[in-house]
Amino acid sequence: MSIDTDTARRVAKLARIKVEEDALPALAQEFSNILTFIEQLNEVDVEGVDPMTSVTPQRLKRRDDVVTDGDQPEAVLKNAPDAREGFFAVPKVVE
């Protein structure tokens, strides 16, 4: 697929990127190269290939989801600049 300078100009405008008029042909060529590479990737058969997050197999470290510092509301609220009725008090921000 080939991108012309008018299309490159329009893409630059939509992306709010200032591109000088003499740089538009090079930008159009870059866009064309990118689209050619994408077309080349579309030809690859990926049927049966599982998606992966990394090229090396990794297993995330897991731990038990256990509450360790709970049931201490008084100690937690000591850090609050303003606490009322067992909760953090914050100033009203919406009228």
PDB file of N, CA and C in Angstrom:
ATOM      1  N   MET A   1       0.843  -1.171   0.000  1.00  0.00           N
ATOM      2  CA  MET A   1       0.000   0.000   0.000  1.00  0.00           C
ATOM      3  C   MET A   1       0.890   1.236   0.000  1.00  0.00           C
ATOM      4  N   SER A   2       0.534   2.199  -0.788  1.00  0.00           N
ATOM      5  CA  SER A   2       1.340   3.400  -0.917  1.00  0.00           C
ATOM      6  C   SER A   2       0.582   4.598  -0.353  1.00  0.00           C
ATOM      7  N   ILE A   3       1.264   5.390   0.424  1.00  0.00           N
ATOM      8  CA  ILE A   3       0.695   6.595   1.017  1.00  0.00           C
ATOM      9  C   ILE A   3       1.237   7.803   0.261  1.00  0.00           C
ATOM     10  N   ASP A   4       0.332   8.698  -0.157  1.00  0.00           N
ATOM     11  CA  ASP A   4       0.783   9.903  -0.855  1.00  0.00           C
ATOM     12  C   ASP A   4       0.982  11.043   0.145  1.00  0.00           C
ATOM     13  N   THR A   5       1.516  12.150  -0.337  1.00  0.00           N
ATOM     14  CA  THR A   5       1.822  13.272   0.555  1.00  0.00           C
ATOM     15  C   THR A   5       0.559  13.913   1.120  1.00  0.00           C
ATOM     16  N   ASP A   6      -0.538  13.893   0.369  1.00  0.00           N
ATOM     17  CA  ASP A   6      -1.791  14.456   0.892  1.00  0.00           C
ATOM     18  C   ASP A   6      -2.277  13.661   2.106  1.00  0.00           C
ATOM     19  N   THR A   7      -2.182  12.338   2.023  1.00  0.00           N
ATOM     20  CA  THR A   7      -2.586  11.496   3.152  1.00  0.00           C
ATOM     21  C   THR A   7      -1.655  11.713   4.335  1.00  0.00           C
ATOM     22  N   ALA A   8      -0.359  11.827   4.076  1.00  0.00           N
ATOM     23  CA  ALA A   8       0.605  12.080   5.150  1.00  0.00           C
ATOM     24  C   ALA A   8       0.316  13.425   5.808  1.00  0.00           C
ATOM     25  N   ARG A   9      -0.021  14.437   5.011  1.00  0.00           N
ATOM     26  CA  ARG A   9      -0.366  15.749   5.549  1.00  0.00           C
ATOM     27  C   ARG A   9      -1.601  15.649   6.447  1.00  0.00           C
ATOM     28  N   ARG A  10      -2.602  14.891   5.990  1.00  0.00           N
ATOM     29  CA  ARG A  10      -3.845  14.739   6.759  1.00  0.00           C
ATOM     30  C   ARG A  10      -3.589  13.991   8.071  1.00  0.00           C
ATOM     31  N   VAL A  11      -2.786  12.940   8.027  1.00  0.00           N
ATOM     32  CA  VAL A  11      -2.461  12.188   9.243  1.00  0.00           C
ATOM     33  C   VAL A  11      -1.703  13.083  10.228  1.00  0.00           C
ATOM     34  N   ALA A  12      -0.777  13.868   9.737  1.00  0.00           N
ATOM     35  CA  ALA A  12      -0.022  14.781  10.604  1.00  0.00           C
ATOM     36  C   ALA A  12      -0.954  15.813  11.229  1.00  0.00           C
ATOM     37  N   LYS A  13      -1.908  16.306  10.462  1.00  0.00           N
ATOM     38  CA  LYS A  13      -2.856  17.274  11.011  1.00  0.00           C
ATOM     39  C   LYS A  13      -3.731  16.629  12.081  1.00  0.00           C
ATOM     40  N   LEU A  14      -4.226  15.420  11.812  1.00  0.00           N
ATOM     41  CA  LEU A  14      -5.063  14.723  12.794  1.00  0.00           C
ATOM     42  C   LEU A  14      -4.293  14.418  14.073  1.00  0.00           C
ATOM     43  N   ALA A  15      -2.996  14.143  13.934  1.00  0.00           N
ATOM     44  CA  ALA A  15      -2.154  13.853  15.100  1.00  0.00           C
ATOM     45  C   ALA A  15      -1.627  15.136  15.745  1.00  0.00           C
ATOM     46  N   ARG A  16      -1.987  16.264  15.161  1.00  0.00           N
ATOM     47  CA  ARG A  16      -1.545  17.571  15.646  1.00  0.00           C
ATOM     48  C   ARG A  16      -0.017  17.648  15.711  1.00  0.00           C
ATOM     49  N   ILE A  17       0.609  17.185  14.621  1.00  0.00           N
ATOM     50  CA  ILE A  17       2.063  17.225  14.502  1.00  0.00           C
ATOM     51  C   ILE A  17       2.403  18.186  13.373  1.00  0.00           C
ATOM     52  N   LYS A  18       3.241  19.161  13.657  1.00  0.00           N
ATOM     53  CA  LYS A  18       3.640  20.107  12.633  1.00  0.00           C
ATOM     54  C   LYS A  18       4.731  19.468  11.774  1.00  0.00           C
ATOM     55  N   VAL A  19       4.438  19.334  10.489  1.00  0.00           N
ATOM     56  CA  VAL A  19       5.397  18.764   9.547  1.00  0.00           C
ATOM     57  C   VAL A  19       5.588  19.773   8.429  1.00  0.00           C
ATOM     58  N   GLU A  20       6.824  20.127   8.192  1.00  0.00           N
ATOM     59  CA  GLU A  20       7.120  21.063   7.109  1.00  0.00           C
ATOM     60  C   GLU A  20       6.784  20.427   5.766  1.00  0.00           C
ATOM     61  N   GLU A  21       6.459  21.261   4.800  1.00  0.00           N
ATOM     62  CA  GLU A  21       6.032  20.788   3.479  1.00  0.00           C
ATOM     63  C   GLU A  21       7.109  19.933   2.807  1.00  0.00           C
ATOM     64  N   ASP A  22       8.372  20.299   2.965  1.00  0.00           N
ATOM     65  CA  ASP A  22       9.446  19.536   2.322  1.00  0.00           C
ATOM     66  C   ASP A  22       9.713  18.190   3.015  1.00  0.00           C
ATOM     67  N   ALA A  23       9.179  17.993   4.229  1.00  0.00           N
ATOM     68  CA  ALA A  23       9.370  16.726   4.944  1.00  0.00           C
ATOM     69  C   ALA A  23       8.227  15.749   4.679  1.00  0.00           C
ATOM     70  N   LEU A  24       7.165  16.182   4.014  1.00  0.00           N
ATOM     71  CA  LEU A  24       6.018  15.316   3.774  1.00  0.00           C
ATOM     72  C   LEU A  24       6.335  14.094   2.909  1.00  0.00           C
ATOM     73  N   PRO A  25       7.127  14.212   1.831  1.00  0.00           N
ATOM     74  CA  PRO A  25       7.428  12.998   1.053  1.00  0.00           C
ATOM     75  C   PRO A  25       8.145  11.917   1.870  1.00  0.00           C
ATOM     76  N   ALA A  26       9.063  12.317   2.743  1.00  0.00           N
ATOM     77  CA  ALA A  26       9.765  11.339   3.582  1.00  0.00           C
ATOM     78  C   ALA A  26       8.805  10.710   4.576  1.00  0.00           C
ATOM     79  N   LEU A  27       7.891  11.501   5.128  1.00  0.00           N
ATOM     80  CA  LEU A  27       6.902  10.974   6.064  1.00  0.00           C
ATOM     81  C   LEU A  27       5.967   9.993   5.355  1.00  0.00           C
ATOM     82  N   ALA A  28       5.559  10.344   4.148  1.00  0.00           N
ATOM     83  CA  ALA A  28       4.700   9.447   3.375  1.00  0.00           C
ATOM     84  C   ALA A  28       5.413   8.130   3.098  1.00  0.00           C
ATOM     85  N   GLN A  29       6.709   8.184   2.805  1.00  0.00           N
ATOM     86  CA  GLN A  29       7.484   6.972   2.569  1.00  0.00           C
ATOM     87  C   GLN A  29       7.580   6.128   3.833  1.00  0.00           C
ATOM     88  N   GLU A  30       7.765   6.775   4.990  1.00  0.00           N
ATOM     89  CA  GLU A  30       7.807   6.042   6.255  1.00  0.00           C
ATOM     90  C   GLU A  30       6.485   5.340   6.523  1.00  0.00           C
ATOM     91  N   PHE A  31       5.379   6.059   6.295  1.00  0.00           N
ATOM     92  CA  PHE A  31       4.060   5.447   6.474  1.00  0.00           C
ATOM     93  C   PHE A  31       3.887   4.251   5.554  1.00  0.00           C
ATOM     94  N   SER A  32       4.320   4.384   4.320  1.00  0.00           N
ATOM     95  CA  SER A  32       4.222   3.278   3.362  1.00  0.00           C
ATOM     96  C   SER A  32       5.043   2.083   3.824  1.00  0.00           C
ATOM     97  N   ASN A  33       6.251   2.335   4.343  1.00  0.00           N
ATOM     98  CA  ASN A  33       7.092   1.246   4.838  1.00  0.00           C
ATOM     99  C   ASN A  33       6.440   0.537   6.020  1.00  0.00           C
ATOM    100  N   ILE A  34       5.822   1.304   6.905  1.00  0.00           N
ATOM    101  CA  ILE A  34       5.142   0.710   8.057  1.00  0.00           C
ATOM    102  C   ILE A  34       3.989  -0.168   7.601  1.00  0.00           C
ATOM    103  N   LEU A  35       3.185   0.335   6.675  1.00  0.00           N
ATOM    104  CA  LEU A  35       2.046  -0.446   6.186  1.00  0.00           C
ATOM    105  C   LEU A  35       2.494  -1.695   5.428  1.00  0.00           C
ATOM    106  N   THR A  36       3.601  -1.599   4.710  1.00  0.00           N
ATOM    107  CA  THR A  36       4.146  -2.772   4.026  1.00  0.00           C
ATOM    108  C   THR A  36       4.564  -3.829   5.030  1.00  0.00           C
ATOM    109  N   PHE A  37       5.188  -3.402   6.126  1.00  0.00           N
ATOM    110  CA  PHE A  37       5.602  -4.340   7.161  1.00  0.00           C
ATOM    111  C   PHE A  37       4.381  -4.988   7.813  1.00  0.00           C
ATOM    112  N   ILE A  38       3.323  -4.212   8.055  1.00  0.00           N
ATOM    113  CA  ILE A  38       2.103  -4.764   8.651  1.00  0.00           C
ATOM    114  C   ILE A  38       1.474  -5.790   7.711  1.00  0.00           C
ATOM    115  N   GLU A  39       1.460  -5.495   6.418  1.00  0.00           N
ATOM    116  CA  GLU A  39       0.939  -6.465   5.456  1.00  0.00           C
ATOM    117  C   GLU A  39       1.770  -7.745   5.471  1.00  0.00           C
ATOM    118  N   GLN A  40       3.070  -7.599   5.633  1.00  0.00           N
ATOM    119  CA  GLN A  40       3.950  -8.760   5.707  1.00  0.00           C
ATOM    120  C   GLN A  40       3.642  -9.579   6.966  1.00  0.00           C
ATOM    121  N   LEU A  41       3.379  -8.919   8.082  1.00  0.00           N
ATOM    122  CA  LEU A  41       3.033  -9.629   9.314  1.00  0.00           C
ATOM    123  C   LEU A  41       1.700 -10.355   9.190  1.00  0.00           C
ATOM    124  N   ASN A  42       0.776  -9.781   8.436  1.00  0.00           N
ATOM    125  CA  ASN A  42      -0.531 -10.410   8.258  1.00  0.00           C
ATOM    126  C   ASN A  42      -0.435 -11.725   7.490  1.00  0.00           C
ATOM    127  N   GLU A  43       0.645 -11.950   6.775  1.00  0.00           N
ATOM    128  CA  GLU A  43       0.817 -13.181   6.007  1.00  0.00           C
ATOM    129  C   GLU A  43       1.284 -14.352   6.879  1.00  0.00           C
ATOM    130  N   VAL A  44       1.739 -14.070   8.082  1.00  0.00           N
ATOM    131  CA  VAL A  44       2.253 -15.111   8.965  1.00  0.00           C
ATOM    132  C   VAL A  44       1.088 -15.921   9.517  1.00  0.00           C
ATOM    133  N   ASP A  45       1.228 -17.252   9.454  1.00  0.00           N
ATOM    134  CA  ASP A  45       0.203 -18.146   9.984  1.00  0.00           C
ATOM    135  C   ASP A  45       0.413 -18.309  11.484  1.00  0.00           C
ATOM    136  N   VAL A  46      -0.532 -17.805  12.271  1.00  0.00           N
ATOM    137  CA  VAL A  46      -0.434 -17.889  13.722  1.00  0.00           C
ATOM    138  C   VAL A  46      -1.522 -18.797  14.301  1.00  0.00           C
ATOM    139  N   GLU A  47      -2.114 -19.598  13.471  1.00  0.00           N
ATOM    140  CA  GLU A  47      -3.151 -20.519  13.926  1.00  0.00           C
ATOM    141  C   GLU A  47      -2.569 -21.504  14.925  1.00  0.00           C
ATOM    142  N   GLY A  48      -3.175 -21.605  16.080  1.00  0.00           N
ATOM    143  CA  GLY A  48      -2.724 -22.541  17.101  1.00  0.00           C
ATOM    144  C   GLY A  48      -1.609 -22.025  17.985  1.00  0.00           C
ATOM    145  N   VAL A  49      -1.175 -20.780  17.786  1.00  0.00           N
ATOM    146  CA  VAL A  49      -0.121 -20.204  18.614  1.00  0.00           C
ATOM    147  C   VAL A  49      -0.785 -19.454  19.761  1.00  0.00           C
ATOM    148  N   ASP A  50      -0.444 -19.828  20.972  1.00  0.00           N
ATOM    149  CA  ASP A  50      -1.025 -19.170  22.139  1.00  0.00           C
ATOM    150  C   ASP A  50      -0.437 -17.782  22.318  1.00  0.00           C
ATOM    151  N   PRO A  51      -1.265 -16.814  22.722  1.00  0.00           N
ATOM    152  CA  PRO A  51      -0.724 -15.486  23.023  1.00  0.00           C
ATOM    153  C   PRO A  51       0.225 -15.562  24.211  1.00  0.00           C
ATOM    154  N   MET A  52       1.238 -14.697  24.221  1.00  0.00           N
ATOM    155  CA  MET A  52       2.177 -14.717  25.321  1.00  0.00           C
ATOM    156  C   MET A  52       2.539 -13.292  25.712  1.00  0.00           C
ATOM    157  N   THR A  53       2.954 -13.145  26.948  1.00  0.00           N
ATOM    158  CA  THR A  53       3.334 -11.829  27.440  1.00  0.00           C
ATOM    159  C   THR A  53       4.837 -11.618  27.410  1.00  0.00           C
ATOM    160  N   SER A  54       5.584 -12.672  27.193  1.00  0.00           N
ATOM    161  CA  SER A  54       7.034 -12.578  27.175  1.00  0.00           C
ATOM    162  C   SER A  54       7.578 -13.705  26.309  1.00  0.00           C
ATOM    163  N   VAL A  55       8.782 -13.520  25.793  1.00  0.00           N
ATOM    164  CA  VAL A  55       9.383 -14.575  24.979  1.00  0.00           C
ATOM    165  C   VAL A  55       9.960 -15.686  25.831  1.00  0.00           C
ATOM    166  N   THR A  56      10.166 -15.416  27.108  1.00  0.00           N
ATOM    167  CA  THR A  56      10.635 -16.457  28.019  1.00  0.00           C
ATOM    168  C   THR A  56       9.481 -16.843  28.940  1.00  0.00           C
ATOM    169  N   PRO A  57       9.275 -18.128  29.136  1.00  0.00           N
ATOM    170  CA  PRO A  57       8.167 -18.528  30.013  1.00  0.00           C
ATOM    171  C   PRO A  57       8.439 -18.098  31.453  1.00  0.00           C
ATOM    172  N   GLN A  58       7.501 -17.379  32.007  1.00  0.00           N
ATOM    173  CA  GLN A  58       7.647 -16.903  33.375  1.00  0.00           C
ATOM    174  C   GLN A  58       6.361 -17.195  34.137  1.00  0.00           C
ATOM    175  N   ARG A  59       6.514 -17.475  35.387  1.00  0.00           N
ATOM    176  CA  ARG A  59       5.356 -17.676  36.242  1.00  0.00           C
ATOM    177  C   ARG A  59       5.392 -16.597  37.315  1.00  0.00           C
ATOM    178  N   LEU A  60       4.287 -15.908  37.484  1.00  0.00           N
ATOM    179  CA  LEU A  60       4.238 -14.858  38.481  1.00  0.00           C
ATOM    180  C   LEU A  60       4.295 -15.456  39.878  1.00  0.00           C
ATOM    181  N   LYS A  61       5.017 -14.778  40.742  1.00  0.00           N
ATOM    182  CA  LYS A  61       5.076 -15.219  42.130  1.00  0.00           C
ATOM    183  C   LYS A  61       3.728 -14.921  42.769  1.00  0.00           C
ATOM    184  N   ARG A  62       3.217 -15.876  43.496  1.00  0.00           N
ATOM    185  CA  ARG A  62       1.927 -15.706  44.146  1.00  0.00           C
ATOM    186  C   ARG A  62       2.070 -15.916  45.636  1.00  0.00           C
ATOM    187  N   ARG A  63       1.201 -15.264  46.368  1.00  0.00           N
ATOM    188  CA  ARG A  63       1.164 -15.453  47.807  1.00  0.00           C
ATOM    189  C   ARG A  63      -0.297 -15.558  48.221  1.00  0.00           C
ATOM    190  N   ASP A  64      -0.516 -16.089  49.378  1.00  0.00           N
ATOM    191  CA  ASP A  64      -1.874 -16.196  49.891  1.00  0.00           C
ATOM    192  C   ASP A  64      -2.416 -14.807  50.192  1.00  0.00           C
ATOM    193  N   ASP A  65      -3.677 -14.591  49.882  1.00  0.00           N
ATOM    194  CA  ASP A  65      -4.330 -13.320  50.152  1.00  0.00           C
ATOM    195  C   ASP A  65      -4.849 -13.354  51.586  1.00  0.00           C
ATOM    196  N   VAL A  66      -4.011 -12.888  52.495  1.00  0.00           N
ATOM    197  CA  VAL A  66      -4.320 -12.951  53.920  1.00  0.00           C
ATOM    198  C   VAL A  66      -4.245 -11.549  54.500  1.00  0.00           C
ATOM    199  N   VAL A  67      -5.224 -11.167  55.286  1.00  0.00           N
ATOM    200  CA  VAL A  67      -5.194  -9.881  55.986  1.00  0.00           C
ATOM    201  C   VAL A  67      -4.207  -9.994  57.127  1.00  0.00           C
ATOM    202  N   THR A  68      -3.218  -9.114  57.159  1.00  0.00           N
ATOM    203  CA  THR A  68      -2.189  -9.211  58.185  1.00  0.00           C
ATOM    204  C   THR A  68      -2.216  -8.058  59.170  1.00  0.00           C
ATOM    205  N   ASP A  69      -2.659  -6.863  58.748  1.00  0.00           N
ATOM    206  CA  ASP A  69      -2.652  -5.715  59.642  1.00  0.00           C
ATOM    207  C   ASP A  69      -4.054  -5.163  59.863  1.00  0.00           C
ATOM    208  N   GLY A  70      -5.041  -5.963  59.726  1.00  0.00           N
ATOM    209  CA  GLY A  70      -6.403  -5.486  59.885  1.00  0.00           C
ATOM    210  C   GLY A  70      -6.820  -5.362  61.336  1.00  0.00           C
ATOM    211  N   ASP A  71      -8.016  -4.911  61.512  1.00  0.00           N
ATOM    212  CA  ASP A  71      -8.642  -4.807  62.834  1.00  0.00           C
ATOM    213  C   ASP A  71      -7.872  -3.868  63.756  1.00  0.00           C
ATOM    214  N   GLN A  72      -7.364  -2.748  63.188  1.00  0.00           N
ATOM    215  CA  GLN A  72      -6.666  -1.731  63.969  1.00  0.00           C
ATOM    216  C   GLN A  72      -7.145  -0.342  63.553  1.00  0.00           C
ATOM    217  N   PRO A  73      -8.434  -0.077  63.563  1.00  0.00           N
ATOM    218  CA  PRO A  73      -8.908   1.222  63.056  1.00  0.00           C
ATOM    219  C   PRO A  73      -8.356   2.403  63.836  1.00  0.00           C
ATOM    220  N   GLU A  74      -8.169   2.277  65.131  1.00  0.00           N
ATOM    221  CA  GLU A  74      -7.657   3.397  65.920  1.00  0.00           C
ATOM    222  C   GLU A  74      -6.225   3.744  65.500  1.00  0.00           C
ATOM    223  N   ALA A  75      -5.396   2.736  65.296  1.00  0.00           N
ATOM    224  CA  ALA A  75      -4.005   2.980  64.892  1.00  0.00           C
ATOM    225  C   ALA A  75      -3.943   3.598  63.502  1.00  0.00           C
ATOM    226  N   VAL A  76      -4.818   3.173  62.619  1.00  0.00           N
ATOM    227  CA  VAL A  76      -4.826   3.725  61.262  1.00  0.00           C
ATOM    228  C   VAL A  76      -5.300   5.171  61.283  1.00  0.00           C
ATOM    229  N   LEU A  77      -6.344   5.466  62.049  1.00  0.00           N
ATOM    230  CA  LEU A  77      -6.898   6.812  62.081  1.00  0.00           C
ATOM    231  C   LEU A  77      -6.025   7.804  62.838  1.00  0.00           C
ATOM    232  N   LYS A  78      -5.008   7.329  63.562  1.00  0.00           N
ATOM    233  CA  LYS A  78      -4.075   8.248  64.222  1.00  0.00           C
ATOM    234  C   LYS A  78      -3.330   9.093  63.192  1.00  0.00           C
ATOM    235  N   ASN A  79      -3.124   8.545  61.984  1.00  0.00           N
ATOM    236  CA  ASN A  79      -2.395   9.251  60.929  1.00  0.00           C
ATOM    237  C   ASN A  79      -3.253  10.288  60.217  1.00  0.00           C
ATOM    238  N   ALA A  80      -4.549  10.262  60.421  1.00  0.00           N
ATOM    239  CA  ALA A  80      -5.447  11.161  59.696  1.00  0.00           C
ATOM    240  C   ALA A  80      -5.422  12.550  60.317  1.00  0.00           C
ATOM    241  N   PRO A  81      -5.376  13.594  59.492  1.00  0.00           N
ATOM    242  CA  PRO A  81      -5.444  14.941  60.046  1.00  0.00           C
ATOM    243  C   PRO A  81      -6.807  15.231  60.654  1.00  0.00           C
ATOM    244  N   ASP A  82      -7.856  14.573  60.132  1.00  0.00           N
ATOM    245  CA  ASP A  82      -9.205  14.776  60.651  1.00  0.00           C
ATOM    246  C   ASP A  82      -9.970  13.459  60.515  1.00  0.00           C
ATOM    247  N   ALA A  83     -10.366  12.889  61.640  1.00  0.00           N
ATOM    248  CA  ALA A  83     -11.117  11.635  61.634  1.00  0.00           C
ATOM    249  C   ALA A  83     -12.374  11.827  62.474  1.00  0.00           C
ATOM    250  N   ARG A  84     -13.491  11.316  61.942  1.00  0.00           N
ATOM    251  CA  ARG A  84     -14.767  11.425  62.659  1.00  0.00           C
ATOM    252  C   ARG A  84     -15.521  10.108  62.562  1.00  0.00           C
ATOM    253  N   GLU A  85     -16.020   9.657  63.678  1.00  0.00           N
ATOM    254  CA  GLU A  85     -16.868   8.466  63.750  1.00  0.00           C
ATOM    255  C   GLU A  85     -16.219   7.239  63.123  1.00  0.00           C
ATOM    256  N   GLY A  86     -14.908   7.120  63.253  1.00  0.00           N
ATOM    257  CA  GLY A  86     -14.206   5.953  62.749  1.00  0.00           C
ATOM    258  C   GLY A  86     -13.866   6.008  61.264  1.00  0.00           C
ATOM    259  N   PHE A  87     -13.946   7.203  60.656  1.00  0.00           N
ATOM    260  CA  PHE A  87     -13.650   7.351  59.228  1.00  0.00           C
ATOM    261  C   PHE A  87     -12.721   8.537  59.020  1.00  0.00           C
ATOM    262  N   PHE A  88     -12.039   8.572  57.867  1.00  0.00           N
ATOM    263  CA  PHE A  88     -11.266   9.738  57.460  1.00  0.00           C
ATOM    264  C   PHE A  88     -12.264  10.835  57.090  1.00  0.00           C
ATOM    265  N   ALA A  89     -12.060  12.035  57.580  1.00  0.00           N
ATOM    266  CA  ALA A  89     -12.904  13.173  57.197  1.00  0.00           C
ATOM    267  C   ALA A  89     -12.140  14.013  56.187  1.00  0.00           C
ATOM    268  N   VAL A  90     -12.804  14.297  55.071  1.00  0.00           N
ATOM    269  CA  VAL A  90     -12.166  15.085  54.005  1.00  0.00           C
ATOM    270  C   VAL A  90     -13.049  16.283  53.699  1.00  0.00           C
ATOM    271  N   PRO A  91     -12.459  17.373  53.227  1.00  0.00           N
ATOM    272  CA  PRO A  91     -13.269  18.544  52.920  1.00  0.00           C
ATOM    273  C   PRO A  91     -14.161  18.292  51.704  1.00  0.00           C
ATOM    274  N   LYS A  92     -15.285  18.951  51.701  1.00  0.00           N
ATOM    275  CA  LYS A  92     -16.235  18.838  50.594  1.00  0.00           C
ATOM    276  C   LYS A  92     -15.636  19.536  49.380  1.00  0.00           C
ATOM    277  N   VAL A  93     -15.620  18.874  48.226  1.00  0.00           N
ATOM    278  CA  VAL A  93     -15.033  19.473  47.035  1.00  0.00           C
ATOM    279  C   VAL A  93     -16.079  19.748  45.957  1.00  0.00           C
ATOM    280  N   VAL A  94     -17.288  19.250  46.103  1.00  0.00           N
ATOM    281  CA  VAL A  94     -18.334  19.484  45.114  1.00  0.00           C
ATOM    282  C   VAL A  94     -19.488  20.178  45.823  1.00  0.00           C
ATOM    283  N   GLU A  95     -19.929  21.285  45.266  1.00  0.00           N
ATOM    284  CA  GLU A  95     -21.061  22.019  45.858  1.00  0.00           C
ATOM    285  C   GLU A  95     -22.374  21.429  45.393  1.00  0.00           C
TER     286      GLU A  95
END
